[in-house]
GROMACS .gro file of N, CA and C in nm:
model
  252
    1MET      N    1   7.761   9.538   9.427
    1MET     CA    2   7.665   9.579   9.326
    1MET      C    3   7.738   9.594   9.193
    2LYS      N    4   7.689   9.531   9.092
    2LYS     CA    5   7.748   9.543   8.960
    2LYS      C    6   7.711   9.676   8.899
    3ASN      N    7   7.803   9.731   8.818
    3ASN     CA    8   7.777   9.859   8.755
    3ASN      C    9   7.648   9.855   8.674
    4ALA      N   10   7.615   9.742   8.612
    4ALA     CA   11   7.493   9.732   8.534
    4ALA      C   12   7.369   9.750   8.620
    5ASP      N   13   7.382   9.726   8.750
    5ASP     CA   14   7.270   9.742   8.841
    5ASP      C   15   7.251   9.886   8.889
    6LEU      N   16   7.346   9.972   8.857
    6LEU     CA   17   7.341  10.110   8.907
    6LEU      C   18   7.249  10.197   8.822
    7SER      N   19   7.159  10.263   8.888
    7SER     CA   20   7.077  10.362   8.818
    7SER      C   21   7.150  10.495   8.823
    8SER      N   22   7.106  10.590   8.745
    8SER     CA   23   7.168  10.722   8.749
    8SER      C   24   7.149  10.785   8.887
    9ALA      N   25   7.039  10.754   8.954
    9ALA     CA   26   7.017  10.804   9.090
    9ALA      C   27   7.117  10.742   9.187
   10ASP      N   28   7.149  10.613   9.170
   10ASP     CA   29   7.250  10.548   9.254
   10ASP      C   30   7.385  10.616   9.238
   11VAL      N   31   7.424  10.640   9.114
   11VAL     CA   32   7.552  10.703   9.086
   11VAL      C   33   7.555  10.844   9.145
   12ALA      N   34   7.449  10.920   9.126
   12ALA     CA   35   7.442  11.056   9.179
   12ALA      C   36   7.448  11.056   9.331
   13ASP      N   37   7.382  10.961   9.394
   13ASP     CA   38   7.383  10.950   9.540
   13ASP      C   39   7.524  10.917   9.590
   14PHE      N   40   7.591  10.825   9.523
   14PHE     CA   41   7.727  10.788   9.563
   14PHE      C   42   7.821  10.907   9.544
   15GLU      N   43   7.809  10.976   9.431
   15GLU     CA   44   7.893  11.093   9.406
   15GLU      C   45   7.869  11.200   9.512
   16SER      N   46   7.744  11.221   9.549
   16SER     CA   47   7.712  11.317   9.655
   16SER      C   48   7.777  11.275   9.787
   17GLY      N   49   7.773  11.146   9.817
   17GLY     CA   50   7.837  11.095   9.938
   17GLY      C   51   7.986  11.118   9.938
   18LEU      N   52   8.048  11.106   9.821
   18LEU     CA   53   8.192  11.133   9.810
   18LEU      C   54   8.221  11.281   9.836
   19LYS      N   55   8.144  11.367   9.773
   19LYS     CA   56   8.170  11.511   9.782
   19LYS      C   57   8.133  11.570   9.917
   20SER      N   58   8.045  11.503   9.990
   20SER     CA   59   8.007  11.552  10.123
   20SER      C   60   8.080  11.476  10.234
   21TYR      N   61   8.172  11.391  10.196
   21TYR     CA   62   8.256  11.314  10.289
   21TYR      C   63   8.177  11.220  10.378
   22LYS      N   64   8.062  11.175  10.330
   22LYS     CA   65   7.987  11.072  10.401
   22LYS      C   66   8.051  10.936  10.377
   23VAL      N   67   8.121  10.924  10.266
   23VAL     CA   68   8.194  10.802  10.232
   23VAL      C   69   8.334  10.816  10.291
   24LYS      N   70   8.377  10.719  10.370
   24LYS     CA   71   8.508  10.725  10.437
   24LYS      C   72   8.612  10.639  10.368
   25LEU      N   73   8.569  10.545  10.285
   25LEU     CA   74   8.659  10.454  10.216
   25LEU      C   75   8.586  10.399  10.094
   26VAL      N   76   8.658  10.390   9.983
   26VAL     CA   77   8.602  10.327   9.864
   26VAL      C   78   8.681  10.198   9.841
   27LEU      N   79   8.610  10.088   9.843
   27LEU     CA   80   8.667   9.956   9.818
   27LEU      C   81   8.611   9.910   9.684
   28TYR      N   82   8.699   9.885   9.588
   28TYR     CA   83   8.649   9.845   9.457
   28TYR      C   84   8.713   9.715   9.412
   29LYS      N   85   8.640   9.645   9.329
   29LYS     CA   86   8.685   9.516   9.276
   29LYS      C   87   8.769   9.538   9.152
   30ALA      N   88   8.881   9.475   9.149
   30ALA     CA   89   8.968   9.484   9.033
   30ALA      C   90   8.925   9.381   8.929
   31PRO      N   91   8.933   9.408   8.802
   31PRO     CA   92   8.965   9.537   8.744
   31PRO      C   93   8.842   9.628   8.738
   32ALA      N   94   8.867   9.754   8.743
   32ALA     CA   95   8.757   9.851   8.737
   32ALA      C   96   8.775   9.936   8.612
   33GLY      N   97   8.757   9.875   8.498
   33GLY     CA   98   8.781   9.943   8.372
   33GLY      C   99   8.663  10.022   8.320
   34ASP      N  100   8.547  10.007   8.380
   34ASP     CA  101   8.429  10.079   8.335
   34ASP      C  102   8.449  10.229   8.355
   35PRO      N  103   8.419  10.310   8.253
   35PRO     CA  104   8.439  10.455   8.265
   35PRO      C  105   8.362  10.518   8.382
   36ALA      N  106   8.242  10.471   8.409
   36ALA     CA  107   8.164  10.528   8.521
   36ALA      C  108   8.233  10.498   8.654
   37VAL      N  109   8.285  10.378   8.668
   37VAL     CA  110   8.356  10.341   8.790
   37VAL      C  111   8.485  10.423   8.801
   38GLN      N  112   8.558  10.436   8.692
   38GLN     CA  113   8.681  10.515   8.693
   38GLN      C  114   8.653  10.660   8.733
   39ARG      N  115   8.543  10.714   8.686
   39ARG     CA  116   8.506  10.852   8.720
   39ARG      C  117   8.482  10.865   8.870
   40LEU      N  118   8.410  10.770   8.929
   40LEU     CA  119   8.383  10.775   9.073
   40LEU      C  120   8.511  10.756   9.154
   41LEU      N  121   8.600  10.670   9.107
   41LEU     CA  122   8.729  10.653   9.175
   41LEU      C  123   8.811  10.782   9.168
   42GLN      N  124   8.806  10.849   9.053
   42GLN     CA  125   8.878  10.975   9.037
   42GLN      C  126   8.823  11.081   9.133
   43ILE      N  127   8.693  11.089   9.145
   43ILE     CA  128   8.631  11.184   9.239
   43ILE      C  129   8.675  11.153   9.381
   44ALA      N  130   8.673  11.026   9.418
   44ALA     CA  131   8.715  10.987   9.553
   44ALA      C  132   8.858  11.032   9.578
   45ARG      N  133   8.946  11.007   9.484
   45ARG     CA  134   9.087  11.047   9.501
   45ARG      C  135   9.101  11.198   9.509
   46GLN      N  136   9.025  11.271   9.428
   46GLN     CA  137   9.030  11.418   9.432
   46GLN      C  138   8.984  11.470   9.568
   47GLU      N  139   8.889  11.401   9.627
   47GLU     CA  140   8.835  11.442   9.757
   47GLU      C  141   8.918  11.385   9.873
   48LYS      N  142   9.029  11.319   9.838
   48LYS     CA  143   9.121  11.261   9.938
   48LYS      C  144   9.056  11.150  10.021
   49ILE      N  145   8.963  11.079   9.959
   49ILE     CA  146   8.899  10.964  10.024
   49ILE      C  147   8.982  10.841   9.987
   50PRO      N  148   9.021  10.762  10.085
   50PRO     CA  149   9.103  10.644  10.056
   50PRO      C  150   9.031  10.548   9.960
   51VAL      N  151   9.109  10.497   9.866
   51VAL     CA  152   9.059  10.402   9.766
   51VAL      C  153   9.143  10.276   9.776
   52VAL      N  154   9.078  10.163   9.792
   52VAL     CA  155   9.148  10.035   9.806
   52VAL      C  156   9.096   9.936   9.702
   53ARG      N  157   9.187   9.875   9.632
   53ARG     CA  158   9.154   9.772   9.534
   53ARG      C  159   9.147   9.637   9.605
   54ALA      N  160   9.043   9.563   9.579
   54ALA     CA  161   9.027   9.429   9.637
   54ALA      C  162   9.012   9.329   9.523
   55SER      N  163   9.041   9.205   9.554
   55SER     CA  164   9.024   9.101   9.453
   55SER      C  165   8.931   8.993   9.507
   56GLU      N  166   8.857   8.935   9.415
   56GLU     CA  167   8.765   8.827   9.452
   56GLU      C  168   8.835   8.693   9.462
   57ALA      N  169   8.943   8.682   9.389
   57ALA     CA  170   9.011   8.553   9.380
   57ALA      C  171   9.146   8.557   9.451
   58LYS      N  172   9.173   8.455   9.527
   58LYS     CA  173   9.299   8.442   9.598
   58LYS      C  174   9.410   8.414   9.498
   59PRO      N  175   9.520   8.489   9.506
   59PRO     CA  176   9.634   8.458   9.420
   59PRO      C  177   9.686   8.316   9.449
   60ALA      N  178   9.733   8.249   9.347
   60ALA     CA  179   9.777   8.111   9.360
   60ALA      C  180   9.895   8.096   9.457
   61ASN      N  181   9.975   8.200   9.470
   61ASN     CA  182  10.094   8.191   9.554
   61ASN      C  183  10.070   8.230   9.700
   62MET      N  184   9.945   8.246   9.742
   62MET     CA  185   9.913   8.287   9.879
   62MET      C  186   9.819   8.187   9.944
   63THR      N  187   9.829   8.181  10.076
   63THR     CA  188   9.729   8.105  10.150
   63THR      C  189   9.604   8.191  10.160
   64HIS      N  190   9.493   8.128  10.190
   64HIS     CA  191   9.369   8.203  10.206
   64HIS      C  192   9.385   8.307  10.318
   65GLN      N  193   9.446   8.267  10.428
   65GLN     CA  194   9.463   8.357  10.541
   65GLN      C  195   9.549   8.478  10.504
   66GLN      N  196   9.659   8.455  10.432
   66GLN     CA  197   9.747   8.567  10.395
   66GLN      C  198   9.678   8.661  10.298
   67TRP      N  199   9.599   8.606  10.207
   67TRP     CA  200   9.525   8.688  10.111
   67TRP      C  201   9.428   8.780  10.185
   68ILE      N  202   9.353   8.726  10.280
   68ILE     CA  203   9.258   8.807  10.357
   68ILE      C  204   9.332   8.910  10.441
   69ILE      N  205   9.439   8.868  10.507
   69ILE     CA  206   9.518   8.961  10.590
   69ILE      C  207   9.573   9.074  10.505
   70ASP      N  208   9.624   9.045  10.388
   70ASP     CA  209   9.677   9.150  10.300
   70ASP      C  210   9.568   9.250  10.262
   71GLN      N  211   9.449   9.201  10.232
   71GLN     CA  212   9.341   9.293  10.196
   71GLN      C  213   9.298   9.377  10.316
   72LEU      N  214   9.291   9.315  10.433
   72LEU     CA  215   9.256   9.391  10.554
   72LEU      C  216   9.364   9.491  10.590
   73ASP      N  217   9.490   9.454  10.572
   73ASP     CA  218   9.600   9.548  10.597
   73ASP      C  219   9.591   9.669  10.504
   74ALA      N  220   9.555   9.647  10.378
   74ALA     CA  221   9.541   9.758  10.283
   74ALA      C  222   9.430   9.852  10.327
   75ILE      N  223   9.321   9.797  10.376
   75ILE     CA  224   9.211   9.880  10.427
   75ILE      C  225   9.257   9.957  10.550
   76ASP      N  226   9.326   9.890  10.641
   76ASP     CA  227   9.376   9.954  10.763
   76ASP      C  228   9.470  10.069  10.730
   77ARG      N  229   9.563  10.048  10.637
   77ARG     CA  230   9.656  10.154  10.597
   77ARG      C  231   9.582  10.272  10.535
   78ALA      N  232   9.484  10.242  10.452
   78ALA     CA  233   9.408  10.349  10.387
   78ALA      C  234   9.332  10.433  10.489
   79LEU      N  235   9.269  10.367  10.583
   79LEU     CA  236   9.194  10.441  10.686
   79LEU      C  237   9.287  10.518  10.778
   80ALA      N  238   9.404  10.462  10.808
   80ALA     CA  239   9.500  10.531  10.894
   80ALA      C  240   9.556  10.656  10.827
   81SER      N  241   9.565  10.655  10.695
   81SER     CA  242   9.619  10.770  10.623
   81SER      C  243   9.513  10.875  10.592
   82SER      N  244   9.389  10.843  10.621
   82SER     CA  245   9.279  10.934  10.590
   82SER      C  246   9.275  11.051  10.688
   83ALA      N  247   9.235  11.165  10.636
   83ALA     CA  248   9.222  11.284  10.720
   83ALA      C  249   9.087  11.290  10.790
   84PHE      N  250   9.003  11.189  10.769
   84PHE     CA  251   8.868  11.193  10.824
   84PHE      C  252   8.862  11.117  10.952
   0.00000   0.00000   0.00000
């Protein structure tokens, strides 16, 4: 979902999910320079919810398989380090 598609109710609902620990992992698309997105990422980190950066485009120096494996490994490490 693009930030432009988010209503204030969507943002409030997501923030509530972060603060009530209904959200177990935040996966965001890089770059996330939008202030609203940065605020939600900050809340997630404050609440000790794992945050993982993902990319839409495969780096030129990687195979498709290695790129996917690296992203899945990052998710696995984040979930393994989570207290939830």
